[in-house]
Every structure is written in structure tokens, then in C-alpha cells.
Coordinates of C-alpha atoms and ligand atoms in Angstrom, one line a residue:
Chain Z
X1 CA 65.8 41.9 66.3
X2 CA 69.1 40.9 67.8
X3 CA 72.1 42.9 66.4
X4 CA 75.1 40.7 65.5
X5 CA 77.0 43.6 64.0
X6 CA 80.5 43.8 65.5
X7 CA 82.7 46.8 65.8
X8 CA 86.5 46.6 66.1
X9 CA 87.7 50.2 66.5
X10 CA 86.5 52.1 63.4
X11 CA 85.7 48.9 61.5
X12 CA 82.3 47.3 61.4
X13 CA 81.5 43.7 60.4
X14 CA 78.1 42.2 59.7
X15 CA 78.7 39.7 62.5
X16 CA 81.6 39.0 64.9
X17 CA 82.7 35.7 63.2
X18 CA 85.8 36.2 61.1
X19 CA 87.8 33.5 59.2
X20 CA 91.2 33.1 61.0
X21 CA 94.5 33.5 59.1
X22 CA 95.9 30.4 57.4
X23 CA 92.5 28.7 56.9
X24 CA 91.1 28.8 53.4
X25 CA 93.4 31.7 52.8
X26 CA 95.6 31.0 49.8
X27 CA 92.9 31.6 47.2
X28 CA 90.7 34.6 46.9
X29 CA 87.8 32.3 45.8
X30 CA 88.1 30.3 49.1
X31 CA 88.2 33.5 51.2
X32 CA 85.0 34.6 49.3
X33 CA 83.5 31.1 50.0
X34 CA 83.9 31.6 53.7
X35 CA 82.2 35.1 53.4
X36 CA 79.4 33.7 51.3
X37 CA 78.9 30.9 53.9
X38 CA 78.3 33.6 56.5
X39 CA 81.6 34.9 57.9
X40 CA 81.5 38.5 59.0
X41 CA 84.9 39.0 57.3
X42 CA 88.0 37.1 56.4
X43 CA 91.7 37.2 57.3
X44 CA 94.2 36.4 54.6
X45 CA 96.8 33.7 54.8
X46 CA 100.0 35.3 56.3
X47 CA 101.8 36.8 53.3
X48 CA 105.6 37.3 53.1
X49 CA 107.8 39.1 50.6
X50 CA 108.6 36.0 48.5
X51 CA 106.7 32.9 47.6
X52 CA 107.3 30.1 50.1
X53 CA 106.5 26.4 49.7
X54 CA 106.4 25.8 53.5
X55 CA 107.6 22.6 55.2
X56 CA 107.2 19.2 53.6
X57 CA 104.4 16.9 54.8
X58 CA 103.3 15.7 57.3
X59 CA 102.3 19.3 58.1
X60 CA 99.1 18.4 60.1
X61 CA 98.4 15.8 62.8
X62 CA 95.1 15.2 64.5
X63 CA 95.0 15.2 68.3
X64 CA 92.1 12.9 69.0
X65 CA 88.9 14.9 69.2
X66 CA 90.7 17.9 70.8
X67 CA 92.3 19.6 67.9
X68 CA 95.1 19.6 65.3
X69 CA 98.8 20.1 65.5
X70 CA 100.2 21.9 62.4
X71 CA 103.5 23.1 61.2
X72 CA 102.8 24.4 57.7
X73 CA 105.9 26.6 57.6
X74 CA 104.1 29.7 56.4
X75 CA 103.5 28.7 52.8
X76 CA 102.2 31.6 50.8
X77 CA 102.3 32.9 47.2
X78 CA 104.2 36.1 48.1
X79 CA 103.1 39.7 48.1
X80 CA 103.5 40.1 44.3
X81 CA 101.0 37.4 43.4
X82 CA 98.6 37.8 46.3
X83 CA 96.7 41.1 45.5
X84 CA 94.9 39.2 42.7
X85 CA 93.4 36.8 45.3
X86 CA 92.4 39.8 47.5
X87 CA 90.8 41.4 44.5
X88 CA 88.7 38.3 43.9
X89 CA 87.5 38.2 47.5
X90 CA 86.8 42.0 47.6
X91 CA 84.9 41.8 44.3
X92 CA 82.5 39.4 46.0
X93 CA 82.0 41.9 48.9
X94 CA 84.2 40.2 51.5
X95 CA 85.9 42.5 54.0
X96 CA 89.5 41.2 54.0
X97 CA 92.1 41.7 56.7
X98 CA 95.6 41.3 55.2
X99 CA 97.9 39.2 57.4
X100 CA 101.6 39.7 56.9
X101 CA 104.9 38.3 58.3
X102 CA 108.5 39.2 57.9
X103 CA 111.9 38.6 59.7
X104 CA 112.4 42.3 60.4
X105 CA 110.5 45.5 61.3
X106 CA 111.4 47.0 57.9
X107 CA 110.2 43.9 56.2
X108 CA 106.8 44.2 58.0
X109 CA 106.6 47.9 57.0
X110 CA 107.3 47.1 53.4
X111 CA 104.6 44.4 53.3
X112 CA 102.1 46.8 55.0
X113 CA 102.8 49.4 52.3
X114 CA 102.3 46.8 49.6
X115 CA 99.1 45.5 51.2
X116 CA 97.4 48.9 51.6
X117 CA 96.4 49.5 48.0
X118 CA 94.9 46.0 47.6
X119 CA 91.7 47.0 49.3
X120 CA 92.2 45.3 52.7
X121 CA 90.4 46.9 55.6
X122 CA 93.1 46.3 58.2
X123 CA 96.5 44.7 58.5
X124 CA 97.1 41.8 60.9
X125 CA 100.7 41.2 62.0
X126 CA 101.5 37.6 62.4
X127 CA 104.3 37.8 65.0
X128 CA 104.6 34.0 65.4
X129 CA 107.5 33.9 63.0
X130 CA 111.2 33.8 63.7
X131 CA 113.1 37.1 63.9
X132 CA 116.1 37.7 61.6
X133 CA 118.4 38.2 64.6
X134 CA 116.4 35.8 67.0
X135 CA 117.9 32.6 68.2
X136 CA 115.0 30.4 67.3
X137 CA 112.6 32.6 69.3
X138 CA 109.7 34.4 67.7
X139 CA 109.2 38.1 67.3
X140 CA 106.0 37.8 69.3
X141 CA 107.8 36.6 72.4
X142 CA 109.9 39.8 72.9
X143 CA 108.1 43.0 74.0
X144 CA 110.8 45.2 72.5
X145 CA 110.5 43.5 69.1
X146 CA 106.7 43.6 69.2
X147 CA 106.9 47.4 69.8
X148 CA 109.5 47.9 67.1
X149 CA 107.5 46.0 64.5
X150 CA 104.2 47.6 65.5
X151 CA 105.7 51.1 65.3
X152 CA 107.2 50.5 61.9
X153 CA 103.9 49.3 60.5
X154 CA 102.0 52.1 62.2
X155 CA 104.2 54.5 60.3
X156 CA 103.9 52.7 57.0
X157 CA 100.1 52.6 56.8
X158 CA 96.9 54.5 57.6
X159 CA 95.0 51.2 57.9
X160 CA 94.0 49.8 61.3
X161 CA 96.8 47.6 62.6
X162 CA 95.9 44.4 64.4
X163 CA 98.7 42.7 66.3
X164 CA 98.3 38.9 66.6
X165 CA 99.9 37.4 69.6
X166 CA 101.3 34.0 70.5
X167 CA 100.2 32.4 73.7
X168 CA 103.7 30.8 74.0
X169 CA 104.9 33.4 76.5
X170 CA 104.8 33.9 80.3
X171 CA 102.7 37.0 80.3
X172 CA 100.8 37.7 77.1
X173 CA 99.3 41.0 78.4
X174 CA 102.8 42.4 78.6
X175 CA 103.1 41.9 74.8
X176 CA 99.7 43.4 74.3
X177 CA 100.7 46.5 76.3
X178 CA 103.8 46.8 74.2
X179 CA 101.7 46.7 71.0
X180 CA 99.2 49.2 72.3
X181 CA 101.9 51.7 73.3
X182 CA 103.5 51.3 69.8
X183 CA 100.2 52.3 68.2
X184 CA 98.3 49.1 67.5
X185 CA 94.6 49.4 66.9
X186 CA 93.6 46.0 68.1
X187 CA 95.0 42.8 69.5
X188 CA 94.2 39.4 68.0
X189 CA 94.7 36.5 70.4
X190 CA 95.7 33.7 70.1
X191 CA 97.8 32.0 67.6
X192 CA 98.4 28.2 68.0
X193 CA 99.8 26.7 71.2
X194 CA 103.2 25.0 70.9
X195 CA 102.8 21.2 70.9
X196 CA 104.4 18.0 69.7
X197 CA 103.1 14.7 68.4
X198 CA 105.3 11.5 68.7
X199 CA 104.6 8.2 67.2
X200 CA 105.6 5.5 69.7
X201 CA 106.0 2.7 67.1
X202 CA 108.3 4.8 64.9
X203 CA 109.8 6.6 67.9
X204 CA 109.9 9.9 66.1
X205 CA 107.9 13.2 65.9
X206 CA 105.2 13.0 63.3
X207 CA 105.3 16.5 61.9
X208 CA 108.2 17.1 59.4
X209 CA 109.1 20.2 61.5
X210 CA 109.0 18.3 64.8
X211 CA 107.3 20.9 66.9
X212 CA 103.9 22.3 65.8
X213 CA 101.1 24.5 66.9
X214 CA 97.9 23.2 68.5
X215 CA 94.5 24.5 67.5
X216 CA 90.9 23.5 68.1
X217 CA 88.8 22.8 71.1
X218 CA 91.8 21.9 73.4
X219 CA 93.0 25.5 73.3
X220 CA 89.7 27.3 74.0
X221 CA 90.4 27.8 77.8
X222 CA 93.9 29.0 76.9
X223 CA 92.6 31.6 74.4
X224 CA 89.9 32.7 76.9
X225 CA 92.5 33.2 79.6
X226 CA 94.7 35.2 77.3
X227 CA 91.8 37.5 76.2
X228 CA 90.8 37.9 79.8
X229 CA 94.3 39.0 80.9
X230 CA 94.8 41.3 77.9
X231 CA 91.4 42.9 78.5
X232 CA 92.5 43.8 82.1
X233 CA 95.6 45.6 80.8
X234 CA 94.9 47.3 77.5
X235 CA 92.1 49.6 76.2
X236 CA 92.3 48.7 72.4
X237 CA 89.8 46.2 71.1
X238 CA 90.5 42.4 71.2
X239 CA 89.7 39.8 68.6
X240 CA 89.5 36.4 70.3
X241 CA 90.7 33.2 68.6
X242 CA 91.1 29.6 69.7
X243 CA 88.9 26.6 69.7
X244 CA 85.6 28.3 68.9
X245 CA 82.9 25.8 67.7
X246 CA 79.6 27.2 69.0
X247 CA 77.6 30.3 69.8
X248 CA 78.3 29.6 73.4
X249 CA 82.0 29.6 72.8
X250 CA 81.7 33.0 71.1
X251 CA 79.7 34.4 74.0
X252 CA 82.4 33.3 76.5
X253 CA 85.1 35.1 74.4
X254 CA 83.0 38.2 74.3
X255 CA 82.3 38.1 78.0
X256 CA 86.1 37.7 78.6
X257 CA 86.7 40.9 76.5
X258 CA 86.7 40.2 72.8
X259 CA 84.8 42.4 70.4
X260 CA 85.0 39.9 67.5
X261 CA 86.3 36.4 67.1
X262 CA 88.1 34.3 64.5
X263 CA 87.4 30.7 63.5
X264 CA 90.0 28.4 62.2
X265 CA 89.9 24.7 63.0
X266 CA 86.1 24.6 63.2
X267 CA 85.9 25.3 59.4
X268 CA 87.4 21.9 58.9
X269 CA 85.8 19.9 61.8
X270 CA 82.3 21.5 61.4
X271 CA 82.5 22.5 57.7
X272 CA 82.2 26.1 56.5
X273 CA 78.5 26.0 57.4
X274 CA 79.8 26.6 61.0
X275 CA 79.6 30.4 60.3
X276 CA 75.8 30.4 59.7
X277 CA 75.2 27.9 62.5
X278 CA 77.1 29.9 65.1
X279 CA 75.3 33.1 64.0
X280 CA 72.0 31.4 64.6
X281 CA 73.2 30.0 68.0
X282 CA 74.5 33.4 69.0
X283 CA 71.2 35.1 68.3
X284 CA 69.5 32.5 70.6
X285 CA 72.1 33.0 73.3
X286 CA 71.6 36.7 73.2
X287 CA 67.8 36.6 73.4
X288 CA 67.9 34.1 76.2
X289 CA 70.1 36.5 78.1
X290 CA 67.5 39.2 77.4
X291 CA 69.9 41.4 75.5
X292 CA 69.9 42.5 71.8
X293 CA 73.4 43.8 71.5
X294 CA 76.7 42.1 71.6
X295 CA 78.6 45.2 72.4
X296 CA 77.1 45.6 75.9
X297 CA 78.5 42.1 76.8
X298 CA 82.1 42.8 75.9
X299 CA 84.2 42.1 79.0
X300 CA 81.1 41.8 81.1
X301 CA 82.5 38.8 83.0
X302 CA 85.1 41.1 84.6
X303 CA 82.4 43.1 86.3
X304 CA 80.8 39.8 87.4
X305 CA 84.0 38.7 89.0
X306 CA 84.3 42.0 91.0
X307 CA 80.8 41.6 92.4
X308 CA 81.3 38.0 93.3
Chain T
X1 CA 77.4 14.2 53.1
X2 CA 81.1 14.0 54.0
X3 CA 82.0 12.6 57.4
X4 CA 83.7 14.9 59.8
X5 CA 87.5 14.8 59.7
X6 CA 87.4 13.7 63.3
X7 CA 86.3 10.3 62.0
X8 CA 89.2 9.4 59.7
X9 CA 92.0 11.7 60.8
X10 CA 93.8 9.4 63.2
X11 CA 97.0 8.2 61.7
X12 CA 97.9 4.5 61.9
X13 CA 101.3 2.9 61.3
X14 CA 100.8 0.1 58.9
X15 CA 103.2 -2.5 57.4
X16 CA 103.6 -2.9 53.7
X17 CA 102.5 -6.5 53.0
X18 CA 103.2 -6.6 49.2
X19 CA 104.8 -4.4 46.6
X20 CA 103.8 -5.1 43.0
X21 CA 105.5 -3.6 39.9
X22 CA 102.3 -3.2 37.8
X23 CA 104.0 -1.6 34.8
X24 CA 107.6 -0.2 34.3
X25 CA 106.5 3.1 35.8
X26 CA 103.6 2.0 38.2
X27 CA 103.8 0.3 41.6
X28 CA 101.1 -1.0 43.9
X29 CA 101.7 -1.1 47.7
X30 CA 99.3 -3.2 49.7
X31 CA 98.9 -2.7 53.5
X32 CA 96.5 -3.8 56.3
X33 CA 94.4 -0.8 57.2
X34 CA 91.1 -1.6 58.9
X35 CA 89.1 1.6 58.4
X36 CA 86.2 1.3 56.0
X37 CA 86.8 2.9 52.6
X38 CA 84.9 3.5 49.4
X39 CA 86.0 3.6 45.8
X40 CA 87.0 7.1 44.9
X41 CA 88.5 8.0 48.3
X42 CA 92.1 8.6 49.0
X43 CA 94.5 8.2 51.9
X44 CA 97.6 10.1 53.0
X45 CA 100.6 7.9 52.8
X46 CA 103.6 8.9 54.9
X47 CA 107.1 7.4 54.5
X48 CA 108.5 8.1 58.0
X49 CA 111.4 10.5 57.9
X50 CA 110.2 11.6 54.5
X51 CA 107.2 13.2 52.8
X52 CA 103.5 12.3 52.9
X53 CA 101.4 12.3 49.7
X54 CA 97.8 11.8 48.8
X55 CA 97.1 8.6 47.0
X56 CA 93.7 7.2 45.7
X57 CA 92.9 3.7 46.9
X58 CA 93.2 1.1 44.1
X59 CA 92.0 -1.6 46.6
X60 CA 89.4 -0.7 49.2
X61 CA 88.9 -3.9 51.0
X62 CA 90.5 -4.8 54.3
X63 CA 93.9 -5.2 52.7
X64 CA 94.1 -1.8 51.1
X65 CA 96.3 -0.7 48.3
X66 CA 97.5 2.3 46.3
X67 CA 98.8 2.2 42.8
X68 CA 100.8 5.1 41.7
X69 CA 103.1 6.3 39.0
X70 CA 106.4 7.7 40.3
X71 CA 106.2 11.3 39.3
X72 CA 108.9 12.9 41.4
X73 CA 111.6 11.9 43.8
X74 CA 109.2 11.8 46.7
X75 CA 106.8 9.4 45.2
X76 CA 109.7 7.3 43.9
X77 CA 111.0 6.9 47.4
X78 CA 107.6 6.1 48.8
X79 CA 107.0 3.6 46.1
X80 CA 110.3 1.8 46.8
X81 CA 108.9 0.7 50.2
X82 CA 109.2 -3.1 50.1
X83 CA 107.3 -5.6 52.3
X84 CA 107.9 -5.1 56.0
X85 CA 108.3 -1.3 55.6
X86 CA 106.3 0.7 58.1
X87 CA 104.3 3.5 56.6
X88 CA 101.9 6.0 58.2
X89 CA 98.3 6.1 56.8
X90 CA 95.5 8.5 57.6
X91 CA 92.1 8.7 55.9
X92 CA 90.2 7.7 54.0
X93 CA 89.3 11.2 52.9
X94 CA 87.1 12.6 50.2
X95 CA 83.9 11.6 48.5
X96 CA 83.3 8.4 46.4
X97 CA 81.8 7.3 43.1
X98 CA 78.1 6.9 43.0
X99 CA 77.8 3.1 42.2
X100 CA 74.1 3.2 41.2
X101 CA 74.4 3.5 37.4
X102 CA 73.7 0.3 35.5
X103 CA 75.6 0.8 32.2
X104 CA 78.9 2.4 32.9
X105 CA 81.8 3.5 30.7
X106 CA 85.1 3.7 32.5
X107 CA 87.7 5.9 30.7
X108 CA 91.2 5.6 32.3
X109 CA 94.3 7.3 31.2
X110 CA 97.7 6.0 32.5
X111 CA 97.7 5.5 36.3
X112 CA 94.3 7.2 36.4
X113 CA 92.8 3.8 36.0
X114 CA 94.0 3.0 39.6
X115 CA 91.1 4.8 41.3
X116 CA 88.5 3.6 38.7
X117 CA 89.3 -0.1 39.2
X118 CA 87.8 -0.7 42.6
X119 CA 84.8 1.4 41.6
X120 CA 84.2 -0.7 38.5
X121 CA 84.6 -3.9 40.5
X122 CA 82.2 -2.9 43.1
X123 CA 79.6 -1.6 40.6
X124 CA 79.9 -4.9 38.7
X125 CA 79.4 -6.8 42.0
X126 CA 76.1 -4.9 42.4
X127 CA 75.0 -5.9 38.9
X128 CA 76.1 -3.1 36.7
X129 CA 77.5 -3.6 33.2
X130 CA 80.9 -2.0 32.8
X131 CA 82.8 -1.2 29.6
X132 CA 86.4 0.0 29.7
X133 CA 88.4 2.3 27.5
X134 CA 91.9 2.3 28.8
X135 CA 94.8 4.3 27.4
X136 CA 98.6 4.3 27.9
X137 CA 101.7 5.4 26.1
X138 CA 102.6 1.9 25.2
X139 CA 101.4 -1.7 25.7
X140 CA 103.7 -2.4 28.7
X141 CA 102.4 0.7 30.5
X142 CA 98.7 -0.4 30.2
X143 CA 97.4 -0.6 33.8
X144 CA 95.0 -3.2 35.2
X145 CA 93.7 -4.5 31.8
X146 CA 94.0 -8.0 33.1
X147 CA 92.6 -7.2 36.5
X148 CA 89.5 -5.7 34.9
X149 CA 88.7 -8.2 32.2
X150 CA 86.7 -10.5 34.6
X151 CA 84.3 -7.7 35.4
X152 CA 84.1 -6.1 32.0
X153 CA 81.5 -6.3 29.3
X154 CA 84.3 -5.2 27.0
X155 CA 87.8 -3.8 27.3
X156 CA 89.0 -1.3 24.6
X157 CA 92.6 -0.3 24.6
X158 CA 94.5 2.6 23.1
X159 CA 98.2 3.3 23.0
X160 CA 100.1 6.3 21.7
X161 CA 102.5 4.1 19.8
X162 CA 99.9 1.6 18.6
X163 CA 101.5 -1.3 20.4
X164 CA 98.1 -2.4 21.8
X165 CA 94.6 -1.6 20.6
X166 CA 93.8 1.7 18.9
X167 CA 96.8 3.7 17.7
X168 CA 96.2 7.0 19.3
X169 CA 94.4 8.6 22.2
X170 CA 91.9 6.8 24.3
X171 CA 89.7 9.8 23.9
X172 CA 89.0 8.8 20.3
X173 CA 87.8 5.4 21.5
X174 CA 85.7 7.0 24.3
X175 CA 84.2 9.4 21.9
X176 CA 83.0 6.7 19.6
X177 CA 81.6 4.5 22.5
X178 CA 79.8 7.5 24.0
X179 CA 78.3 8.5 20.8
X180 CA 77.1 5.0 20.1
X181 CA 75.0 5.3 23.2
X182 CA 73.8 2.9 25.9
X183 CA 75.6 4.3 28.9
X184 CA 74.0 6.0 31.9
X185 CA 77.3 7.2 33.4
X186 CA 80.9 7.8 32.4
X187 CA 83.7 7.6 35.0
X188 CA 87.1 9.0 34.1
X189 CA 90.5 9.7 35.6
X190 CA 93.7 10.6 33.9
X191 CA 95.5 13.7 32.5
X192 CA 93.2 16.7 32.7
X193 CA 93.4 17.4 29.0
X194 CA 92.1 13.9 28.4
X195 CA 89.3 14.3 31.0
X196 CA 88.2 17.6 29.4
X197 CA 87.7 15.7 26.1
X198 CA 85.7 13.0 27.8
X199 CA 83.6 15.7 29.5
X200 CA 82.9 17.3 26.2
X201 CA 81.9 13.9 24.6
X202 CA 79.6 13.2 27.6
X203 CA 78.0 16.6 27.3
X204 CA 77.3 16.1 23.5
X205 CA 75.6 12.8 24.2
X206 CA 73.9 14.0 27.4
X207 CA 75.5 11.3 29.5
X208 CA 76.6 12.3 33.0
X209 CA 80.4 12.2 33.5
X210 CA 82.2 11.9 36.8
X211 CA 85.9 12.7 37.0
X212 CA 88.4 12.1 39.7
X213 CA 90.7 15.1 40.1
X214 CA 94.3 15.3 41.5
X215 CA 95.7 18.3 43.4
X216 CA 98.5 18.7 45.9
X217 CA 97.3 18.1 49.5
X218 CA 98.8 19.1 52.8
X219 CA 96.1 18.8 55.5
X220 CA 93.5 16.9 53.4
X221 CA 91.0 18.1 56.0
X222 CA 89.7 21.3 54.4
X223 CA 91.9 23.6 56.4
X224 CA 94.9 24.8 54.6
X225 CA 93.6 25.6 51.0
X226 CA 96.5 23.8 49.3
X227 CA 94.0 21.8 47.1
X228 CA 91.8 24.8 46.2
X229 CA 90.1 24.4 42.8
X230 CA 87.7 27.2 42.1
X231 CA 85.3 27.4 45.0
X232 CA 86.0 23.8 45.9
X233 CA 88.5 22.0 48.0
X234 CA 89.5 18.7 46.3
X235 CA 90.2 17.0 49.7
X236 CA 86.7 17.4 51.0
X237 CA 84.4 18.3 48.1
X238 CA 86.2 15.8 45.7
X239 CA 88.2 14.1 44.5
X240 CA 85.2 13.0 42.4
X241 CA 83.3 15.8 40.7
X242 CA 80.4 15.8 38.3
X243 CA 81.4 16.8 34.8
X244 CA 79.2 19.9 34.6
X245 CA 81.1 21.2 37.7
X246 CA 84.5 20.5 36.2
X247 CA 83.5 22.1 32.9
X248 CA 82.6 25.3 34.6
X249 CA 86.0 25.5 36.3
X250 CA 88.4 27.9 34.7
X251 CA 91.4 26.1 36.3
X252 CA 90.5 22.5 35.4
X253 CA 92.8 21.3 32.7
X254 CA 94.7 24.6 32.7
X255 CA 96.2 25.5 36.1
X256 CA 96.8 24.2 39.6
X257 CA 98.4 25.7 42.7
X258 CA 102.0 25.0 43.6
X259 CA 103.1 24.4 47.2
X260 CA 103.2 28.2 47.8
X261 CA 99.7 28.6 46.6
X262 CA 100.6 30.3 43.2
X263 CA 98.6 29.2 40.2
X264 CA 100.9 27.4 37.7
X265 CA 100.0 25.6 34.4
X266 CA 98.9 21.9 34.9
Ligands
FMN401 C1 96.5 24.9 59.3 C2 96.7 26.2 60.0 C3 97.4 27.2 59.4 C4 97.5 28.5 60.1 N1 98.2 29.5 59.5 C5 98.3 30.7 60.1 C6 98.9 31.8 59.4 O1 99.4 31.7 58.3 N2 98.9 33.0 60.1 C7 98.4 33.1 61.4 O2 98.5 34.2 61.9 N3 97.8 32.1 62.0 C8 97.7 30.9 61.4 N4 97.1 29.8 62.0 C9 96.5 30.1 63.4 C10 95.0 30.4 63.3 O3 94.8 31.6 62.6 C11 94.4 30.5 64.7 O4 95.1 31.5 65.4 C12 94.5 29.1 65.5 O5 94.3 28.1 64.6 C13 93.6 29.0 66.6 O6 92.2 29.1 66.2 P1 91.3 27.8 66.0 O7 91.4 26.9 67.3 O8 89.9 28.3 65.8 O9 91.9 27.0 64.9 C14 96.9 28.6 61.4 C15 96.2 27.6 61.9 C16 96.1 26.4 61.3 C17 95.3 25.2 61.9
FES402 S1 94.6 19.8 51.4 FE1 94.3 21.3 52.9 S2 92.4 22.1 52.4 FE2 92.6 20.4 51.0

């Protein structure tokens, strides 16, 4: 029997396929739906201190068969209303990672404190959000801010802290190192890749926010490269995200260094049945490689490169 | 089986070819949009520089159309688009009405009739017998009664003020028609309290009811969860749901999610 169980630090998931933050994450019933469809666990929508409506539409634009651009504007029900949604997902047995965002380190710490008693198994920090003092740049682009936020949350909670990084930087591993030094338990990589859609007839950007973030098949090689670089520079576990649609994609992320992965866009393009399909594909991939365990493959491509 | 969002997601810029004031509060916009669409489905309509809203198709042929009541400022601005205005369209999204029943009762409340009209026309074209129960606040607000007469076995009207047809709710008319029997399906769209009553009447008479549901949409692709309704996503699992599904949903007729994702009363 192949073993799809995945371990991220002290946490264990029934399989390595987690639902990514922001997909099916506003309602607890939807989170549970992803778990019932075969996800190993689910990450909540990124939750802030107050309810936020997000940007006006258009918030999503399709990029051919390659992916979607989105600029949702972090809509979320706020930390006061959200525990009820987590309760619904937990009641159905789903392991929930609570994603949070704030403009300051103190804000992150307060949200982590509020998240802890809701029954989440870990906290994920969405650092792709503007800093209170920042000039349009995101917290996740500055190693000092990443360290400050991670340290504050580390102090505020006993739960494992996952730091989710943006690929929109020169050297993502530098930010992973900053997070590791500040006490992060895992790195999640990557968030969406900055992108833009312009309509030539209208001569204007399509998304209401102008710039957006690209997700889906187009960003798989970018995500893989990020996981690869992070694996070479930090020891803490990595959760790979970006463009995963098949068991083969998951295998590639694991060989690059991920211990688990998250799926976002594929839930829309391939329907939520993507979780059970990929699980089946992954079992086949493993047996054709003559191995029964995922964990022995984590980062194995790095050794392969040294020998080559 | 729903098509993959890859199929319908590409946005097209279309030109409004006609704008029709159907009733004092309801407007139809017609535009050329070549993608195949089926009655029940919806498109995302974008007024460039402004918002984008989901709208059910009231015309599903080559020259498509949406017929909408201006509910807020955004829909009012979109609906003010005159001929020549460029609008962005993507879709069609969502499922469709099953057109196989042969004796159909259509129960429309207000602008809810918009999505039912093309379904009724197409079913009639395939040989079905269609009876209508249409409701409005007042006679001038009655939508599509004239459009639908040519395909109708009968058209029953109801108005809140008694200015046309039955004086009172259309649900009273629907109740009587359903209990008299002879229908193998009931299609309904309108305020959710109205639809709940139609569902109950259908259940009493053991006639399957199908209701078209409205929720806010952002992605309309099954990604963002804005349209979550119980375990369903209206954009991909709906907008048409069987009555027994709707009756089992705590939220239907009671609550919906606001743009932040909080549950608020409908
Ligand atoms: C519509 C949408 C909303 C998202 N919202 C969030 C969010 O709230 N927090 C977050 O950390 N990432 C968010 N993401 C990023 C995803 O979690 C993921 O990192 C990214 O989409 C890449 O994975 P994919 O290619 O599998 O979609 C969002 C992505 C999409 C497409
Ligand atoms: S509108 Fe985004 S999931 Fe339905």
C-alpha cells in the first residue's frame, strides 16, 4: 500500500493535497466540501481584523488556458464572524490552517491570538498585503518586515506558524531565511505572480484594481523554482503552491523540496474532484517509481543534480 | 455535467445594439455575443470603468440579451448603457433548465420572469405545453406577459394592487394551478420568499420544482466562494436548483453572503 500521508513539522495530513487560501474559503461549509472531496486539509481565506468587501468587479480575468489573474482585494468576513465558519469545517473533521493578514506585526499577533482558540491546526501568514508604513510595497518583500511579523506571531501563539511568501521578489530564499530565523515552522510558496490584463479595444486594464496576481498552470515553473531555491537555504518544511493540476505536478514539487502542496486554481478548472483524482494519480506515480512513501522523495531532485 | 471554465471564460467586448425599457423599473440590453448559451445560464456584464455584475440571459440566441431590474446604483449605471455602448461580456456560466418536461407551469415574480422566458420559449418550440403564472407589484411592472402569450397555453396574472389579474400574490394563483394538477414540472424565479411557497406547493402535489437562484458573484468560476449557498456554489452548481435541494438549504429564503462573506438576511 502506498502511503500518501504527509507530515509538515509536527502536523500530519491524510494526504499532501491542501486547499490553498482564498479558494472556497469564505464559508465553513465550502471548506468542508473540499475536505469531503478528498483534500488532506484546508487553508482558510485570509482573515483580517475587520470585515472587508474587497475590490469591485472585475476581480478575475482568464488568461487563455494558462491561468487566471485576480485582484480580489482580500475580501473577508473579519475575525469576529469567522470562527463560526472554522467551527463548521472542524465539526466535519477537516484540519483547518487559519490564514491571516494585517498591516502591522502587532495586527498579525492579535489575529493569531484570536485564531488559536478556534481549533485551527496552524496559522498561515499571508504577507502579500501592504504594510502600514510601506510605500505600496508588500510586507513579504522586505526581509526585516518578514522577520518582525513572524517573530510577533511566534510569540503570540503556540500553534505552528507557516509563512506564505510572494514570488514577486529578487531572491525568495532570502525571505524564507528571515522567516526561519524568526521562528517560522514552515514556508508556504508561492502566492500569485504579479500580472496585468489590458483590453486593446477599450485601451484599459480589465481588473478594477489594475494589477492582479496570476495563478494556474502558467506559474508552475515559477513555484517550482521558488521551492527549489528555498529548499537549498532553509531546513524548515516547505508547502508548495502554484499551478498544480496533476499527480505528476505534485511529484515535481515534492522532488524540488515540498512536504505538502496546496491547490487553488485547479479547484475551478478541474472541479473539486481534482483532489481525489490527484491522489489516485500520485499513488500510481509512486508505485511506478518503485517507492511507497512520499517522504523519501522530498527534495530528491537536489541529490540528482549533484550526481549529474 | 458543467463545462470547464476554460471554455466560457474569455471576455469579449460587445456593442449594445438595443436598449428596451420593458417596465418602469426593468430594462433589456441586447448585444451580439456569439458563444452558445442555454436558457437558465448567466453572463458577467461589465461596464468598462465601472462594476461587473452577473445577469441571467433573457435572450439566448445569437443576439443575446439581459433583462434586469435596477436594484442599486451599479445596476442602474449598467442598465443606462444605450445602443453603441461597449460592454464586456464573459460566460455563459452555470447550468440550465431541463427542457424535457411536457406540461410546464412557469411561476415568475417581478424580474424573475426574465430567465424563465427563453426557457419557456425553447420548451414550447420542442412541443411542450407551457402555462404561466406571472406576478408584479402593479400592471405596468408586469414583465414579458405580451412576449410569452404566443407560446402560452394560458397566462395568469397577479398584482399586489389588483391592477391586473388576481389581486394578491402570484403564489396564490400558482398554488391553485398546482393543486389542480396536470403539470410534470414547475419552473420558478423571483423573490426567495415567493419561491419557498412555490416549492412547498410543488411538494404537496408531488410535482418537481426547479428554481433559479440569485447570489452575488465575483469570479463566477467556482474559485472565490462569494456565491456560496450551503454546500453549493451558485455560479457552477446553479443557478437552477431542484426544489428538494433548495428546501433543504437553511440559507435559502433567509440569508445570503455580503461582499465580505458575512451572512446577512435576504
Ligand atoms: C481567487 C483567488 C483568491 C486568493 N486569495 C488568497 C488569499 O486570501 N490569501 C492567500 O494567501 N492567497 C490567496 N490566493 C493565492 C492562492 O492561495 C495560491 O497561492 C495561488 O493561487 C497559486 O496557486 P494555484 O496556481 O494553485 O492557484 C488566491 C488566489 C486566487 C486565484
Ligand atoms: S462567484 Fe466565485 S465561486 Fe461563485
